C-alpha positions as MATLAB code, in Angstrom:
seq = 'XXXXXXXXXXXXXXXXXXXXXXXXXXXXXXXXXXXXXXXXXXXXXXXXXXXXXXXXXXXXXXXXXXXXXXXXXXXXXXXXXXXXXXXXXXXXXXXXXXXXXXXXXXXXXXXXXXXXXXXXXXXXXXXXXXXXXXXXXXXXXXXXXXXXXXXXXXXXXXXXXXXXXXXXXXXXXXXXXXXXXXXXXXXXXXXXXXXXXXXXXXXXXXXXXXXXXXXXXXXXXXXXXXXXXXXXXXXXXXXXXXXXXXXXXXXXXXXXXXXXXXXXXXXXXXXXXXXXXXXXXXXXXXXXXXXXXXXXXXXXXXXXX';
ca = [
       0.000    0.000    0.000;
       1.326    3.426   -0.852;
       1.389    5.596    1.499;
       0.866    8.102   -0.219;
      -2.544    8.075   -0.043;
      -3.002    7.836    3.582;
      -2.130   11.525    4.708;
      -5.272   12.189    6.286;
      -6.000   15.714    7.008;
      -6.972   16.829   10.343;
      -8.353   20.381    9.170;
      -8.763   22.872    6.234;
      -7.862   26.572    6.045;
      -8.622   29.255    3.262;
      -5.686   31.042    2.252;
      -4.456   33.550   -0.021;
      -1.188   32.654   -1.921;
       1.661   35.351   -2.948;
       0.091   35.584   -6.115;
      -3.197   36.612   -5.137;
      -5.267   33.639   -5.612;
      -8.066   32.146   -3.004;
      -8.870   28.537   -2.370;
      -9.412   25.933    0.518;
      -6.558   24.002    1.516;
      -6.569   20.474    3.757;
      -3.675   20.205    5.887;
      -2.099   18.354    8.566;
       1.196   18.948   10.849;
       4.309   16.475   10.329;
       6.278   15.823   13.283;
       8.729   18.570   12.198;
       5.773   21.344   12.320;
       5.697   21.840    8.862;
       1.836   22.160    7.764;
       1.235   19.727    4.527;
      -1.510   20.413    2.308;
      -2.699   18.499   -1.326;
      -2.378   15.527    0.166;
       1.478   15.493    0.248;
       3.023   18.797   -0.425;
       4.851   20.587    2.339;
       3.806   24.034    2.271;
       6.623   25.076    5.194;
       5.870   25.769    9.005;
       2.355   25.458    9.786;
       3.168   29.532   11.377;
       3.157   30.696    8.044;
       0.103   28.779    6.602;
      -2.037   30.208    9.462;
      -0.260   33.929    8.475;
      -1.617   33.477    4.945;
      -5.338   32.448    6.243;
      -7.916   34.827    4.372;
     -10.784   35.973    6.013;
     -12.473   37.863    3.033;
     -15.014   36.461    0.306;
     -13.466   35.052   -2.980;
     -12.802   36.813   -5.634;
     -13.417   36.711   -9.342;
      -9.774   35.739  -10.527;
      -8.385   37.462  -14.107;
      -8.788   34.041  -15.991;
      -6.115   35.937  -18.883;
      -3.229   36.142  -15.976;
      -4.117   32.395  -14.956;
      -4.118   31.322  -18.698;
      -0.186   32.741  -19.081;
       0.605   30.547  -16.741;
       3.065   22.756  -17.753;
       1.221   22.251  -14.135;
       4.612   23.791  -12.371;
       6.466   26.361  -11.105;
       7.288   29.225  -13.037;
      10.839   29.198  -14.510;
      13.778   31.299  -12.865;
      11.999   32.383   -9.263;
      11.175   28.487   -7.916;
      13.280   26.583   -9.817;
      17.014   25.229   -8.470;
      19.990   27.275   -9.913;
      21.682   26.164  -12.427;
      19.052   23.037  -12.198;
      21.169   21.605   -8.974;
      19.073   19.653   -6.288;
      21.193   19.741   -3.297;
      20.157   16.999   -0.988;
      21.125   15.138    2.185;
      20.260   12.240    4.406;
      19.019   13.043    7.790;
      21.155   10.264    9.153;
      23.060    6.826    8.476;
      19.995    4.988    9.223;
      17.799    6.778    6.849;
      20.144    6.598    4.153;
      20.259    2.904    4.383;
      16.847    2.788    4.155;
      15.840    4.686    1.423;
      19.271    5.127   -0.645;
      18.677    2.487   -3.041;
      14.996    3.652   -4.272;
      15.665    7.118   -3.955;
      19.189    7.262   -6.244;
      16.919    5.095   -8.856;
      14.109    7.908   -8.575;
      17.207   10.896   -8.797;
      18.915    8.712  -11.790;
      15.460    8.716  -13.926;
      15.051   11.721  -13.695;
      18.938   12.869  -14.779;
      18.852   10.216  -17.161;
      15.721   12.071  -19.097;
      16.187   15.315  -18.196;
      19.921   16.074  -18.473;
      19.474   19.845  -17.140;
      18.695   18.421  -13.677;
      20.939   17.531  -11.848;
      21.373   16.115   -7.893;
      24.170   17.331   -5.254;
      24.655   14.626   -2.097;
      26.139   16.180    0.562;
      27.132   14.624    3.997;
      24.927   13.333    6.178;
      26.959   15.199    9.221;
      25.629   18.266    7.604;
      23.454   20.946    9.308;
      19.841   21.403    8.159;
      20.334   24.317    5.903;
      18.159   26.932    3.694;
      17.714   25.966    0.204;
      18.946   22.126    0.744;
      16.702   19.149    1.269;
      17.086   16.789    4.072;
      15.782   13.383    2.840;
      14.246   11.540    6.248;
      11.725    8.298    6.911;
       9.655    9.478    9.683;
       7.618    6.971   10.829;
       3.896    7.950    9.871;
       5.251   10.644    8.074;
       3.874    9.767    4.945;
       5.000   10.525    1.466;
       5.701   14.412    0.942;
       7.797   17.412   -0.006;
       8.593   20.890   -1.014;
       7.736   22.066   -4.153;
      10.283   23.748   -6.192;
      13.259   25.619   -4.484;
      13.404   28.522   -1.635;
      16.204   30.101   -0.600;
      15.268   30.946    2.275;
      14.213   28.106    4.297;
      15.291   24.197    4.697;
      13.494   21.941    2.588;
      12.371   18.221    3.351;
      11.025   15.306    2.104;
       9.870   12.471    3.664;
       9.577    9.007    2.459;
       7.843    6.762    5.260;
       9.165    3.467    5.467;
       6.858    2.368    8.781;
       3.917    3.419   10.512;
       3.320    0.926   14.002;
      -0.253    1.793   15.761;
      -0.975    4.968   13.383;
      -3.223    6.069   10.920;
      -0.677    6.699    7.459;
      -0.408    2.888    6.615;
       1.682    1.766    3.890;
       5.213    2.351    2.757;
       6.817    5.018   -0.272;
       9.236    3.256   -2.524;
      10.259    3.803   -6.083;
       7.229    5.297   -7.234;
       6.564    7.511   -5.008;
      10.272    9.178   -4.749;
       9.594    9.512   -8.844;
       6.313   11.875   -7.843;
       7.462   13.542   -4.659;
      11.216   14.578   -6.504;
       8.524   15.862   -9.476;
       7.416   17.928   -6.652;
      11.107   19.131   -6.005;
      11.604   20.019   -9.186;
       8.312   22.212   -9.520;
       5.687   19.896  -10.695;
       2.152   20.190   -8.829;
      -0.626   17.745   -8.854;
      -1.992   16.957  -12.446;
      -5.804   16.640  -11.035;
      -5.460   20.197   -9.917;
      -5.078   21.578  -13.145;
      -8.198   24.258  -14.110;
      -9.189   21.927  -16.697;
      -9.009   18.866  -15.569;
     -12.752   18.466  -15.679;
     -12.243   18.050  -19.277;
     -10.311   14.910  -19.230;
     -10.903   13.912  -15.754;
     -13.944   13.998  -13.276;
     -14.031   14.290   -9.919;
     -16.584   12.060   -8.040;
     -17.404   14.031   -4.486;
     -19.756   11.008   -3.690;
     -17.437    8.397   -3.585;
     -14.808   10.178   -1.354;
     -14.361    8.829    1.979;
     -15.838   11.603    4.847;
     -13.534   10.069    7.499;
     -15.712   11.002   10.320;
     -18.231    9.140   12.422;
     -20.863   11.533   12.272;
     -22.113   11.570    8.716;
     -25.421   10.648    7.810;
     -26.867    7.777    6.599;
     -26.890    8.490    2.668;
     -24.943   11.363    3.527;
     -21.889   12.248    1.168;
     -19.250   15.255    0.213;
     -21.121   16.482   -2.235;
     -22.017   20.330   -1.495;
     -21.292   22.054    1.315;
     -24.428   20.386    3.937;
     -21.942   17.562    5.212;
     -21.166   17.633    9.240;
     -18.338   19.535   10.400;
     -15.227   17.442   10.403;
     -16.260   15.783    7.129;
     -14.411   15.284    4.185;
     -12.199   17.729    4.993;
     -10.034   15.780    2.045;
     -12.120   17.046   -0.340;
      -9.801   20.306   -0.322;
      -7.003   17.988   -1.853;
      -8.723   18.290   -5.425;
      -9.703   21.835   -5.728;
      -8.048   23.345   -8.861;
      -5.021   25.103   -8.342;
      -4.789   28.392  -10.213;
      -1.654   29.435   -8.916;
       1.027   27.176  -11.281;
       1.959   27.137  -14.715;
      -0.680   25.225  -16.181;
      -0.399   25.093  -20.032;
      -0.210   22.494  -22.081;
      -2.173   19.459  -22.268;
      -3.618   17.948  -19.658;
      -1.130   14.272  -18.589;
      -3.535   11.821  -17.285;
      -0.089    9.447  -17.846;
       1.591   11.965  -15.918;
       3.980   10.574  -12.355;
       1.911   13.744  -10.392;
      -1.461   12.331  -12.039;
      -3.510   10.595   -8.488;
      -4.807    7.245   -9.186;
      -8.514    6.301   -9.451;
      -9.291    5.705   -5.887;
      -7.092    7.903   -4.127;
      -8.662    8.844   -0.622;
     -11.878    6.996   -1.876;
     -14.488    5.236   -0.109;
     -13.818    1.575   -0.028;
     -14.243   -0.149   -3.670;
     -14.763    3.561   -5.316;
     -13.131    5.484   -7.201;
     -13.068    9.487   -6.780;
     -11.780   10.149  -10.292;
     -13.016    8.713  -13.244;
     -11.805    9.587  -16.711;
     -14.136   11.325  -19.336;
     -12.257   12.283  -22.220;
     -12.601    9.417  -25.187;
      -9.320    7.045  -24.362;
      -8.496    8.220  -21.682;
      -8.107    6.124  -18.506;
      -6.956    6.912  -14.842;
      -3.999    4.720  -13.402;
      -5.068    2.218  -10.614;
      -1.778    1.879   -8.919;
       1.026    4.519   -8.487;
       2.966    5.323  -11.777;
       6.085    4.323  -11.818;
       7.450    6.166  -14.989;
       8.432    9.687  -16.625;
       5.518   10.872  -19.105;
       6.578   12.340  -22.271;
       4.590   15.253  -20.632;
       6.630   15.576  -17.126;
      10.195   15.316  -19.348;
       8.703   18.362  -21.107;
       7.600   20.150  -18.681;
      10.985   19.756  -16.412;
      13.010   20.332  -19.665;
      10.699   23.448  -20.213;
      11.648   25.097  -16.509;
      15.492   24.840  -16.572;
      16.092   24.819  -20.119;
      14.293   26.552  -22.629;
      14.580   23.240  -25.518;
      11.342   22.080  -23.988;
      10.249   20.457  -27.491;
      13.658   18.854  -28.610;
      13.293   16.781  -24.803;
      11.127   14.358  -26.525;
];
C-alpha cells in the first residue's frame, strides 16, 4: 500500500497565496511542524500557513493572468539554480533505508532530463536553507517541497513504517519519482483548471472520514457535518502554477482512481474518449513531465522528446 494516499487531514484553512489567488486548503502537521496540504506537499511551518489564512469572500480571478501561466512552477523564481538539487540524508539509518529507491528515482530523472541535476552532501551536515534533508519518519507519509526557496530548509519524507498509526503503507520507487517531481516544480496533475475536461471528480465516492455523517450522507455540497471530508480540499483546482499544455492523465503527479476513496470507489473517473486513470502509483516519466521539467530549466522544452 502506498502511502501516499493515507495523509489524512486533520483540518482545512482558506488562504491567499503570494500571487493573489483564493482557495481551501486540507492540511495536517508532520512531526517537524511543517503544515502539509494536497495531500502530500509541504507548504513550510504550519506559522506561516495560518499567516496566509484569508478571512475575506473570494474573488473573481483574471482568468487571462491564470491562462499565461506545464502544471509547475514558473521558470527562474522556484526553480534550483543552475538546475542543482542539493540533498542530504538526515542520518546513516535513513540513508540505508531509502538510498537504493531514492538514487533510482534521482537517476530517472537525470537520465531524461539532463538539465537536472542532484548534489549529495554529507549526512553530518546541518539542516540548511535551500537544501533538502531526505528523512523516513515513521507515519510521516509521502511528501515534499515544491520547487526551491532560498530561504528556508526543505524536506522530504519518504515513510518506510507506521506501528499503531493512521498513514499505513510504505513510499518506494514510485513515489520518490512523484514527490522529486514535486522538487523540481511539478504540482498535482488533477489540480489543473481543466481537468474536468479529461478527468472527473466524483465528491460522492470520497471517503468523509468522520463518524458523524449521515446515513446516505456524502461530500457532495457544502451540507456535510463539520469534520467531514475535509479531504475534499485535496482536489480543488489550483490556479496558482503554470498550467499550459495538455492535460497528462499518464503523468507521475497524475492521483490514481481511488485515491482517498471510499472503499471499492473510485473518486476520479476519466471522461475524455481514451483516456483512462492509473489504478496503482505510476512508476514512470511521461513524455509530458520530461517536457515540462526540460521546459523550466532549459528553454529546448520540445527537442526533450
Amino acid at each position: 500500500m502506498s502511502a501516499m494516499y493515507a495523509n489524512e487531514a486533520t483540518d482545512t484553512i482558506v488562504i491567499k497565496d503570494e500571487y493573489g489567488y483564493v482557495r481551501e486548503v486540507a492540511y495536517w502537521v508532520n512531526s517537524d511542524n511543517e503544515a502539509v496540504i494536497d495531500g502530500d506537499i509541504i507548504y513550510g511551518p504550519v506559522d506561516a500557513l495560518m499567516a496566509n489564512a484569508y478571512n475575506g469572500e473570494f474573488e473573481d480571478e483574471d482568468q487571462n493572468f491564470f491562462e499565461r501561466r506545464a502544471f509547475s512552477v514558473f521558470r527562474g523564481t522556484e526553480t534550483w539554480p543552475s538546475g542543482m538539487v542539493v540533498y542530504k540524508y538526515k542520518d546513516e539509518d535513513t540513508e540505508h533505508l531509502l538510498q537504493p529507491f531514492v538514487t533510482k528515482a534521482m537517476e530517472t530523472w537525470t537520465r531524461n532530463v539532463p538539465d537536472v541535476k542532484f548534489h549529495r552532501l554529507q549526512n553530518s551536515a546541518d539542516r540548511m536553507d535551500g537544501v533538502v534533508t531526505i528523512t523516513a519518519n515513521p507515519c510521516g507519509g509521502c511528501n515534499s517541497h515544491i520547487g526551491y526557496d532560498k530561504k528556508v530548509p526543505l524536506h522530504m519524507n519518504l515513510q518506510q513504517a507506521c506501528v499503531g498509526g493512521t498513514k499505513r503503507g510504505t513510499c518506494h520507487y514510485a513515489e520518490a519519482l512523484h514527490e522529486i517531481g514535486h522538487l523540481l516544480g511539478l504540482k498535482h496533475e488533477h489540480q489543473r483548471p481543466d481537468r474536468e475536461q479529461t478527468v472527473h471528480f466524483l465528491c460522492e465516492n470520497l471517503n468523509p472520514m468522520c463518524s458523524n455523517m449521515p446515513q446516505g450522507g456524502n461530500c457532495c455540497g457544502t451540507s456535510y457535518p463539520k469534520g467531514c471530508c475535509k479531504q475534499k480540499a485535496d482536489f480543488t483546482v489550483a490556479y496558482d502554477f503554470n498550467s499550459a499544455g495538455p492535460y497528462d492523465i499518464t503523468s507521475v503527479m497524475q492521483y490514481r482512481a481511488n485515491a482517498f476513496a471510499l472503499p471499492g470507489k473510485n473518486t476520479l473517473v476519466a471522461v475524455a474518449p481514451g483516456a483512462q486513470v492509473p489504478t496503482h502509483s505510476i512508476n514512470k516519466l511521461s513524455n509530458g513531465d520530461i517536457r515540462r521539467i526540460c521546459q523550466l530549466y532549459n528553454d529546448r522544452g520540445e527537442n526533450c522528446r
